[in-house]
Coordinates of C-alpha atoms and ligand atoms in Angstrom, one line a residue:
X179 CA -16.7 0.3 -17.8
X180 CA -16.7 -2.2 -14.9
X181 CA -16.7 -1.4 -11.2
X182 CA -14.1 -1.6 -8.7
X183 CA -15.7 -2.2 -5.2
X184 CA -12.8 -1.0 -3.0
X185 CA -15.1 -2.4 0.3
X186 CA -15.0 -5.9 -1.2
X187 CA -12.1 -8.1 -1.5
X188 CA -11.1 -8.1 -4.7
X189 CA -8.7 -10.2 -6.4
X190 CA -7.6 -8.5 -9.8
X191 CA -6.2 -10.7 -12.3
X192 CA -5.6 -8.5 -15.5
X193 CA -4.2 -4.9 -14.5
X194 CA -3.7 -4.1 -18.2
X195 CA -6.6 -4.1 -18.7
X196 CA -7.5 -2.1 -15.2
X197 CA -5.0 0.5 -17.0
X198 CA -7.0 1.0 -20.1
X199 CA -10.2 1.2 -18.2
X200 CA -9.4 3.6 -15.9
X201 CA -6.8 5.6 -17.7
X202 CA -3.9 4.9 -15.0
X203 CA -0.2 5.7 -16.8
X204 CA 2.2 3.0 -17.2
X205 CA 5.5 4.4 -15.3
X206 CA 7.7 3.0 -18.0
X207 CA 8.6 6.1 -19.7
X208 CA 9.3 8.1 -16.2
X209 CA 11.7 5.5 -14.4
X210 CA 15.1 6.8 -15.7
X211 CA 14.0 9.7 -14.0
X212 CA 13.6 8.5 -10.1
X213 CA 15.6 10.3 -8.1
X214 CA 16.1 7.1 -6.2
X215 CA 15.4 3.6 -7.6
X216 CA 12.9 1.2 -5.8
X217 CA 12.4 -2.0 -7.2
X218 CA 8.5 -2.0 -6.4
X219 CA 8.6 0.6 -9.7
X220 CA 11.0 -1.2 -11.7
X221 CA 9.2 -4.5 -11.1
X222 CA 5.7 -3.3 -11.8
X223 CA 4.8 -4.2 -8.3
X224 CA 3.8 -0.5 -8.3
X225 CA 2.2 -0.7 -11.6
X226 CA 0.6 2.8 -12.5
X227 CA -0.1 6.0 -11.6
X228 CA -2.0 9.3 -12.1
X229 CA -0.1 12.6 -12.5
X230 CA 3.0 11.4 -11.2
X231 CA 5.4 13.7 -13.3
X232 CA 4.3 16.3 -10.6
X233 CA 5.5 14.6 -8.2
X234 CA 8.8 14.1 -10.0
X235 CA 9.7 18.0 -10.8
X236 CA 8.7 19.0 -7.4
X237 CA 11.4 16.2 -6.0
X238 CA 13.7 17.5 -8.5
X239 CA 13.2 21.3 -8.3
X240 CA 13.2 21.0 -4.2
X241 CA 9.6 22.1 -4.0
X242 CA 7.6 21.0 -1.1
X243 CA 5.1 18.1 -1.6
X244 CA 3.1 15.3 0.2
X245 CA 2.4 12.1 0.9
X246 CA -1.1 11.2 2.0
X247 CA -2.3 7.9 3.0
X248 CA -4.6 6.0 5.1
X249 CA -5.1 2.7 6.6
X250 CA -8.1 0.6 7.6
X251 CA -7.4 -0.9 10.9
X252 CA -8.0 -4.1 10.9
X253 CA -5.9 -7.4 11.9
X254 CA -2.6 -8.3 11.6
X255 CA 0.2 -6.4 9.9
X256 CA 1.3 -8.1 6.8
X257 CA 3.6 -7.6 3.8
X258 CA 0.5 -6.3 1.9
X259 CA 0.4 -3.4 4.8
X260 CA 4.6 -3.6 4.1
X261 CA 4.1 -2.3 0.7
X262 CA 2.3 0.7 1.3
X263 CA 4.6 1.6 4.8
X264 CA 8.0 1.3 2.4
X265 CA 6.4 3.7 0.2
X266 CA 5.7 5.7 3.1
X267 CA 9.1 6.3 3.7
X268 CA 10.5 6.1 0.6
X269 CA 8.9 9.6 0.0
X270 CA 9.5 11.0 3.6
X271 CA 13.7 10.4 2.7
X272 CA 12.9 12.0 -0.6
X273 CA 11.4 15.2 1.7
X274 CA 7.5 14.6 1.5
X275 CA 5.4 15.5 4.1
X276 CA 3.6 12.4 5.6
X277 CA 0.1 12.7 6.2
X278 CA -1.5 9.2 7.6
X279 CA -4.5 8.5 8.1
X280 CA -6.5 6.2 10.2
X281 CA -9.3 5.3 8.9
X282 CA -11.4 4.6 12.2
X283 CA -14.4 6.3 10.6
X284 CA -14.5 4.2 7.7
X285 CA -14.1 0.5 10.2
X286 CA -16.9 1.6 11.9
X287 CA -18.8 2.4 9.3
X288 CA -18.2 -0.4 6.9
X289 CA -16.5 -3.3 8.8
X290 CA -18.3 -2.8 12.8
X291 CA -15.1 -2.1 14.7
X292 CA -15.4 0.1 17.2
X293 CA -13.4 3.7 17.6
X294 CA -11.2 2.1 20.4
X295 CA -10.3 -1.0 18.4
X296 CA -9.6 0.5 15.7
X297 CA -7.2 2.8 17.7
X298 CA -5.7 -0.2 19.5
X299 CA -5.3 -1.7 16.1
X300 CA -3.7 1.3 14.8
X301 CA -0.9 1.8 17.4
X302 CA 0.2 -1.9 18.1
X303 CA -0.1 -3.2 15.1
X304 CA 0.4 -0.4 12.1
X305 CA 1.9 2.7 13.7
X306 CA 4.6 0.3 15.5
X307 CA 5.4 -1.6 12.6
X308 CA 5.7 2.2 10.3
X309 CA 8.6 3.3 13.1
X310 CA 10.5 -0.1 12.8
X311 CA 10.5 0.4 9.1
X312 CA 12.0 3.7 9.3
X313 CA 9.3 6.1 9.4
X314 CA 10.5 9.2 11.3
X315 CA 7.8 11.5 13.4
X316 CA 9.5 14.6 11.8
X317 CA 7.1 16.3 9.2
X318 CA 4.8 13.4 9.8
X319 CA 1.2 13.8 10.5
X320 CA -0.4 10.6 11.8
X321 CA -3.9 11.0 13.0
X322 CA -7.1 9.3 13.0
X323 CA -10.0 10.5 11.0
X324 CA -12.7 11.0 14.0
X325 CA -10.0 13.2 15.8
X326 CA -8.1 15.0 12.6
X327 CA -7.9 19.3 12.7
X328 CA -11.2 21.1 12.3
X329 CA -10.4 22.4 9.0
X330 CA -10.2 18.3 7.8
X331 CA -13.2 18.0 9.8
X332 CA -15.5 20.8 8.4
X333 CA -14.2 19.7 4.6
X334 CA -15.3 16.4 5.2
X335 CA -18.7 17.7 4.7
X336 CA -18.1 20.6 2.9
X337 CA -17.5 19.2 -0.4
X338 CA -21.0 17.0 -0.4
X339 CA -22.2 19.7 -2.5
X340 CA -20.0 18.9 -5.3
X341 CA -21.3 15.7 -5.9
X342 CA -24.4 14.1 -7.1
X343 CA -25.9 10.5 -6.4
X344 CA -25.4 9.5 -10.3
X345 CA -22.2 10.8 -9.8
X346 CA -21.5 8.4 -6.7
X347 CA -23.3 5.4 -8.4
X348 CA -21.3 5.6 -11.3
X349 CA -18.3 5.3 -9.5
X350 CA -19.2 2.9 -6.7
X351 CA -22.5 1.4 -7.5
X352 CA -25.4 1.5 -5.3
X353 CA -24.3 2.1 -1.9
X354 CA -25.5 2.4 1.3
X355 CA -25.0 6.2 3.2
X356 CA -22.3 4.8 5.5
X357 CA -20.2 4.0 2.3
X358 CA -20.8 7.8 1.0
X359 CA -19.7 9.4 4.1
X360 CA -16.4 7.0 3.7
X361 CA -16.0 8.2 0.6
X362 CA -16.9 11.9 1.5
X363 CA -14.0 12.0 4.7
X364 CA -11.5 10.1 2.4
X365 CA -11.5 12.8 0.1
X366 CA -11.4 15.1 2.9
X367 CA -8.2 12.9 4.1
X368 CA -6.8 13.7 0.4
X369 CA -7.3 16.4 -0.2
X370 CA -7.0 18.6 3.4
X371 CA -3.3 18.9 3.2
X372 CA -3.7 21.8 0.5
X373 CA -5.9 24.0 2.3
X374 CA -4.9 27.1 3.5
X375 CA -4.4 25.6 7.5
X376 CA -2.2 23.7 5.9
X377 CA 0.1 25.5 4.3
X378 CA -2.1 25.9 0.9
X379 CA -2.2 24.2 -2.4
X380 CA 0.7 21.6 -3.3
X381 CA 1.7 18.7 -4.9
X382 CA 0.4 15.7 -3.1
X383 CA 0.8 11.8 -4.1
X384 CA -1.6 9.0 -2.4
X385 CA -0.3 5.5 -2.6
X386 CA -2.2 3.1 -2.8
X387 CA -3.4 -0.5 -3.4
X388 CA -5.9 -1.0 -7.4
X389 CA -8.9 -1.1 -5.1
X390 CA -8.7 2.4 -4.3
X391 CA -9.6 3.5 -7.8
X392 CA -12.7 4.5 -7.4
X393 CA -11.6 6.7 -4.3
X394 CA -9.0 8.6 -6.5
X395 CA -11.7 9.4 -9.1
X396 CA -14.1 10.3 -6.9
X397 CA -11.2 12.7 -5.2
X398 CA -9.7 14.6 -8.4
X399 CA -13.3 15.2 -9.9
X400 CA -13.9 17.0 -6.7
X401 CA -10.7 18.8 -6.4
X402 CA -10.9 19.5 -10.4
X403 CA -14.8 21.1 -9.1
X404 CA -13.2 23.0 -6.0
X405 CA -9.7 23.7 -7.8
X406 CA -11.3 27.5 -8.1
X407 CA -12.5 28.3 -5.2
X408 CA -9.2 26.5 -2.9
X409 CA -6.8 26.6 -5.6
X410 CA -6.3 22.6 -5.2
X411 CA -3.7 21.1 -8.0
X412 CA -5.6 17.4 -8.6
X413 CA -3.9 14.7 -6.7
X414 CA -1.4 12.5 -7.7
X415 CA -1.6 9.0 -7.4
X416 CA 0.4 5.7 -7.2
X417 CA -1.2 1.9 -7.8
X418 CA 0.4 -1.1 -6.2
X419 CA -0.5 -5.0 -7.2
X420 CA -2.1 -7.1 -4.7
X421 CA 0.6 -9.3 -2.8
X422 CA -0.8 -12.8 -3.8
X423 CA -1.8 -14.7 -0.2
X424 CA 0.5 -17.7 0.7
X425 CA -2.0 -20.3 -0.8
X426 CA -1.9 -18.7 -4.1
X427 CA -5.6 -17.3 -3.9
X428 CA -5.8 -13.8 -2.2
X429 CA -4.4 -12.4 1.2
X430 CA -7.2 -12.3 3.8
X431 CA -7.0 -10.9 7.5
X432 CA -9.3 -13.8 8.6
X433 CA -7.3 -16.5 7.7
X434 CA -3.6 -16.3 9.2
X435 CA -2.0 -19.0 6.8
X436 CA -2.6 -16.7 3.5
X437 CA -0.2 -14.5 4.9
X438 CA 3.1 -13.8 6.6
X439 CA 2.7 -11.1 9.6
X440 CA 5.3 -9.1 10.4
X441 CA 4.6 -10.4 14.4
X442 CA 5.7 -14.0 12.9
X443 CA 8.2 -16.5 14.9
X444 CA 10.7 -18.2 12.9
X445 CA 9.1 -21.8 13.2
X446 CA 5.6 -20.1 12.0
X447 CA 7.4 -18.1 9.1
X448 CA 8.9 -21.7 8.1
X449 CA 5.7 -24.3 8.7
X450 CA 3.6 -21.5 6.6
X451 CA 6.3 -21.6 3.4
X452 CA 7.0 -25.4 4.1
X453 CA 3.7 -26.7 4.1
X454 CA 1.2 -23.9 3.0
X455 CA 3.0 -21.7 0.2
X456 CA 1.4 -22.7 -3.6
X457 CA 4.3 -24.0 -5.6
X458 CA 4.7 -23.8 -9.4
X459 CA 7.2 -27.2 -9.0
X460 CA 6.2 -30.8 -10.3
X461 CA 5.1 -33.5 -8.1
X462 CA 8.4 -35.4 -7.8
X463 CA 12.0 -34.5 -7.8
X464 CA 12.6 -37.0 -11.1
X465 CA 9.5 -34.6 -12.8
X466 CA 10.9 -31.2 -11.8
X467 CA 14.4 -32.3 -12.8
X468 CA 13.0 -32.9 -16.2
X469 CA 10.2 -30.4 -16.9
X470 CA 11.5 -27.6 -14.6
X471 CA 9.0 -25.6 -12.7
X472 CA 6.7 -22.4 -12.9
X473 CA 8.1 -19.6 -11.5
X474 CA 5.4 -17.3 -12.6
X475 CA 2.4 -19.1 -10.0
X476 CA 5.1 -20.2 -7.4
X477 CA 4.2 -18.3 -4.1
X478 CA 7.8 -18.3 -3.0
X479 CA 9.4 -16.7 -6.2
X480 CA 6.9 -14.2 -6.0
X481 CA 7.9 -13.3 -2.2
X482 CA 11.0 -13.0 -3.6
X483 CA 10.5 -11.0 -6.9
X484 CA 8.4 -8.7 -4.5
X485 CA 10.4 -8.1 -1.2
X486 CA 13.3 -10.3 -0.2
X487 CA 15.4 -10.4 -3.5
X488 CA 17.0 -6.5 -4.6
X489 CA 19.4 -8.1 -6.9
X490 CA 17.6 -8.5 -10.3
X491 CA 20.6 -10.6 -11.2
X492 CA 20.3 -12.9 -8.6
X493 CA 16.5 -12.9 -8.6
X494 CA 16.9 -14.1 -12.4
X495 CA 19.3 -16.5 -11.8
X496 CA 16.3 -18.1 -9.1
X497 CA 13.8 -18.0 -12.0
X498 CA 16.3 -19.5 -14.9
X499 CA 17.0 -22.6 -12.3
X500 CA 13.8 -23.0 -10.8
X501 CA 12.1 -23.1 -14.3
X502 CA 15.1 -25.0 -15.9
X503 CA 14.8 -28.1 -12.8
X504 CA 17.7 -27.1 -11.5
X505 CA 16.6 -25.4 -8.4
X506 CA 14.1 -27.9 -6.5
X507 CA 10.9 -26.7 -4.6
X508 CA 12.1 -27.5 -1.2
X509 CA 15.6 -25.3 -2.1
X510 CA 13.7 -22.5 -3.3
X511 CA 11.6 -22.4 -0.4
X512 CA 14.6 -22.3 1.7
X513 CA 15.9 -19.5 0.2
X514 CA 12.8 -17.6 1.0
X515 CA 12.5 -18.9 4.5
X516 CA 16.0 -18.0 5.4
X517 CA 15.3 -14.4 3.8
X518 CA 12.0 -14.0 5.7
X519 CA 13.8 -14.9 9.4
X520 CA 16.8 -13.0 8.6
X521 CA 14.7 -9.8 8.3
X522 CA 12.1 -10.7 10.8
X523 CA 14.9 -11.2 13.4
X524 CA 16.0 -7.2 13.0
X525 CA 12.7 -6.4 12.2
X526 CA 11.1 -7.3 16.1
X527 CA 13.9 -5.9 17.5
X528 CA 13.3 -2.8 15.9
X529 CA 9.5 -3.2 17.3
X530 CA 10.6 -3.0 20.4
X531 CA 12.5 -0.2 20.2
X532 CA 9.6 1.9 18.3
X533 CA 7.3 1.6 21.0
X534 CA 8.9 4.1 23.2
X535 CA 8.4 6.9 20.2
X536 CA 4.4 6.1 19.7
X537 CA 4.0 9.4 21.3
X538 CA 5.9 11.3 18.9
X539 CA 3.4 11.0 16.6
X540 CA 0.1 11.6 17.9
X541 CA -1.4 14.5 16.8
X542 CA -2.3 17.5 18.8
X543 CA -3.6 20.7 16.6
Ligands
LIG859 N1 -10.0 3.3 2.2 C1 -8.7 3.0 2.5 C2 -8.6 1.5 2.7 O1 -9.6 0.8 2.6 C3 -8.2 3.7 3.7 C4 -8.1 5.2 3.5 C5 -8.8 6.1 4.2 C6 -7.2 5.9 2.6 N2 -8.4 7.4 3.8 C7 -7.5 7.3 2.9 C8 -6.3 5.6 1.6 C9 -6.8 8.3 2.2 C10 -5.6 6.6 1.0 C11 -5.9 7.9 1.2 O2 -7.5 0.9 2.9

């Protein structure tokens, strides 16, 4: 079996495959039974998941349940970060509890940014952006993982005596002891909303981006070796795809034109899809006119597929014309641009608006 590295930037190209390997469940046979339909599942933008019928009956039998995630603070807030936040609240309107971590510990440990960076970065650019989406402080628990409650805190180390180092290099390789303790507290971020401070053992579902694999293994085989003595049920857990960066190769915080932040002006949101974002078209209009273009590798039709088009009738109707010549490069691009600003425009007003409820959500115990 190959190994994910969830510290390195990865770039996964077959997730089928990524399914077999790591057992993750295709959510094909469970989707006529969402309580509320999201496109990221019918897509396959959220591909897989672990356990998620639990997730399902507790939705459906009014049961309480969670929502745990974290976030690595670092740079700007893109639709990659968008992904995870819609999910977010998608679960909080279904009832979850929202736990939300930051995941200060782990920049400093792995990536150098300091505690108040990483704080800074967290309020202006994540927590911000979570409220403008929707996210409401209500049964939300956003907190940062060197100031969570000191039952979080003490499990953190607690549960380093139900591992082994061939455990830990099987599923992450040889790494280094600041990587361990990452993977020690985001357990402890996982798995803390079921103890007994916190209202006891319950359904919980992390989603997440592929690259967190490794931390979801790692997680249920210590909550399947602790289930006894806490009474934890095993985690459930969601997968999403990587959003392809504008260029076509892979999203990177270092390099501002392989994404779209959510901080954006219109003339940036327009030069970055005009001139940067990979196109599947053909090099003149006479070409594309007769051999159509690629929908598939075009950036655009992807932006679209993923966030700005709900309407699977219309969002065919793009691919049949793009691909047939009909649709030119420059007219699909519009399409996108227009889509982009339109939400952008609401989207910063709402920014503004969220900043008077940051402290709403800071966590006192
Ligand atoms: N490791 C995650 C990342 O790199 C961040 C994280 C910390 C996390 N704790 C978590 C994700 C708990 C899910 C659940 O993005």
């Amino acid at each position: 079996m190959e190994k994910l590295d969830p510290w390195a930037s990865l770039d996964i190209k077959d997730y089928d495959k990524l399914m077999k390997e790591f057992g993750i469940e295709s959510f094909k046979p469970l989707l006529n039974k969402f309580p509320k339909q999201n496109f990221y599942f019918t897509r396959g933008i959220i591909f897989g998941h672990k356990d998620f019928q639990r997730i399902l009956d507790a939705i459906k039998n009014k049961k309480e349940f969670v929502m745990m995630t974290g976030l690595m603070p670092s740079g700007k807030f893109h639709f990659g970060h968008k992904l995870v936040a819609d999910q977010m609240i998608y679960y909080q309107e279904l009832g979850a509890e929202c736990y939300i971590a930051v995941a200060d510990i782990e920049s400093y440990l792995t990536r150098g940014i300091s505690l108040e960076e990483a704080k800074k970065i967290a309020i202006d650019e994540y927590l911000i952006n979570y409220i403008a989406l929707g996210l409401k402080p209500k049964n939300t628990k956003f907190y940062f993982q060197s100031n969570g409650s000191k039952a979080y805190m003490n499990l953190s180390k607690l549960i380093s005596n139900k591992t082994t180092f061939n455990e830990v290099s099987a599923i992450f390789g040889d790494i280094s002891p600041a990587k361990l303790v990452s993977a020690l507290t985001q357990v402890a971020d996982i798995l803390h909303p079921q103890l007994k401070e916190h209202g006891g053992p319950k359904p919980v579902v992390v989603p997440v981006g592929a690259d967190q694999l490794p931390h979801i293994n790692f997680t249920r085989d210590i909550a399947y070796k602790m289930s006894r003595e806490y009474g934890f049920i095993l985690p459930s857990a969601t997968f999403n795809m990587f959003i392809p960066g504008l260029q076509g190769g892979k999203m990177s915080s270092s390099n501002p034109l392989s994404y779209i932040a959510l901080t954006d002006s219109p003339k940036e949101v327009e030069t970055k899809i005009k001139k940067y974002a990979f196109s599947g078209g053909q090099a003149t209009i006479e070409e594309h006119r007769k051999k159509g273009g690629s929908p598939d590798i075009d950036i655009s039709y992807q932006y679209l597929r993923m966030f700005f088009e709900p309407d699977d009738r219309k969002l065919k109707k793009i691919y049949d014309d793009y691909k047939s010549g009909k649709l030119l490069t420059g007219e699909l691009k519009q399409i996108l641009i227009d889509k982009v600003n339109l939400f952008l425009k609401e989207h910063q007003k709402k920014r503004e608006l969220a900043k008077k409820d940051i402290d709403k959500f800071m966590f006192k115990e």
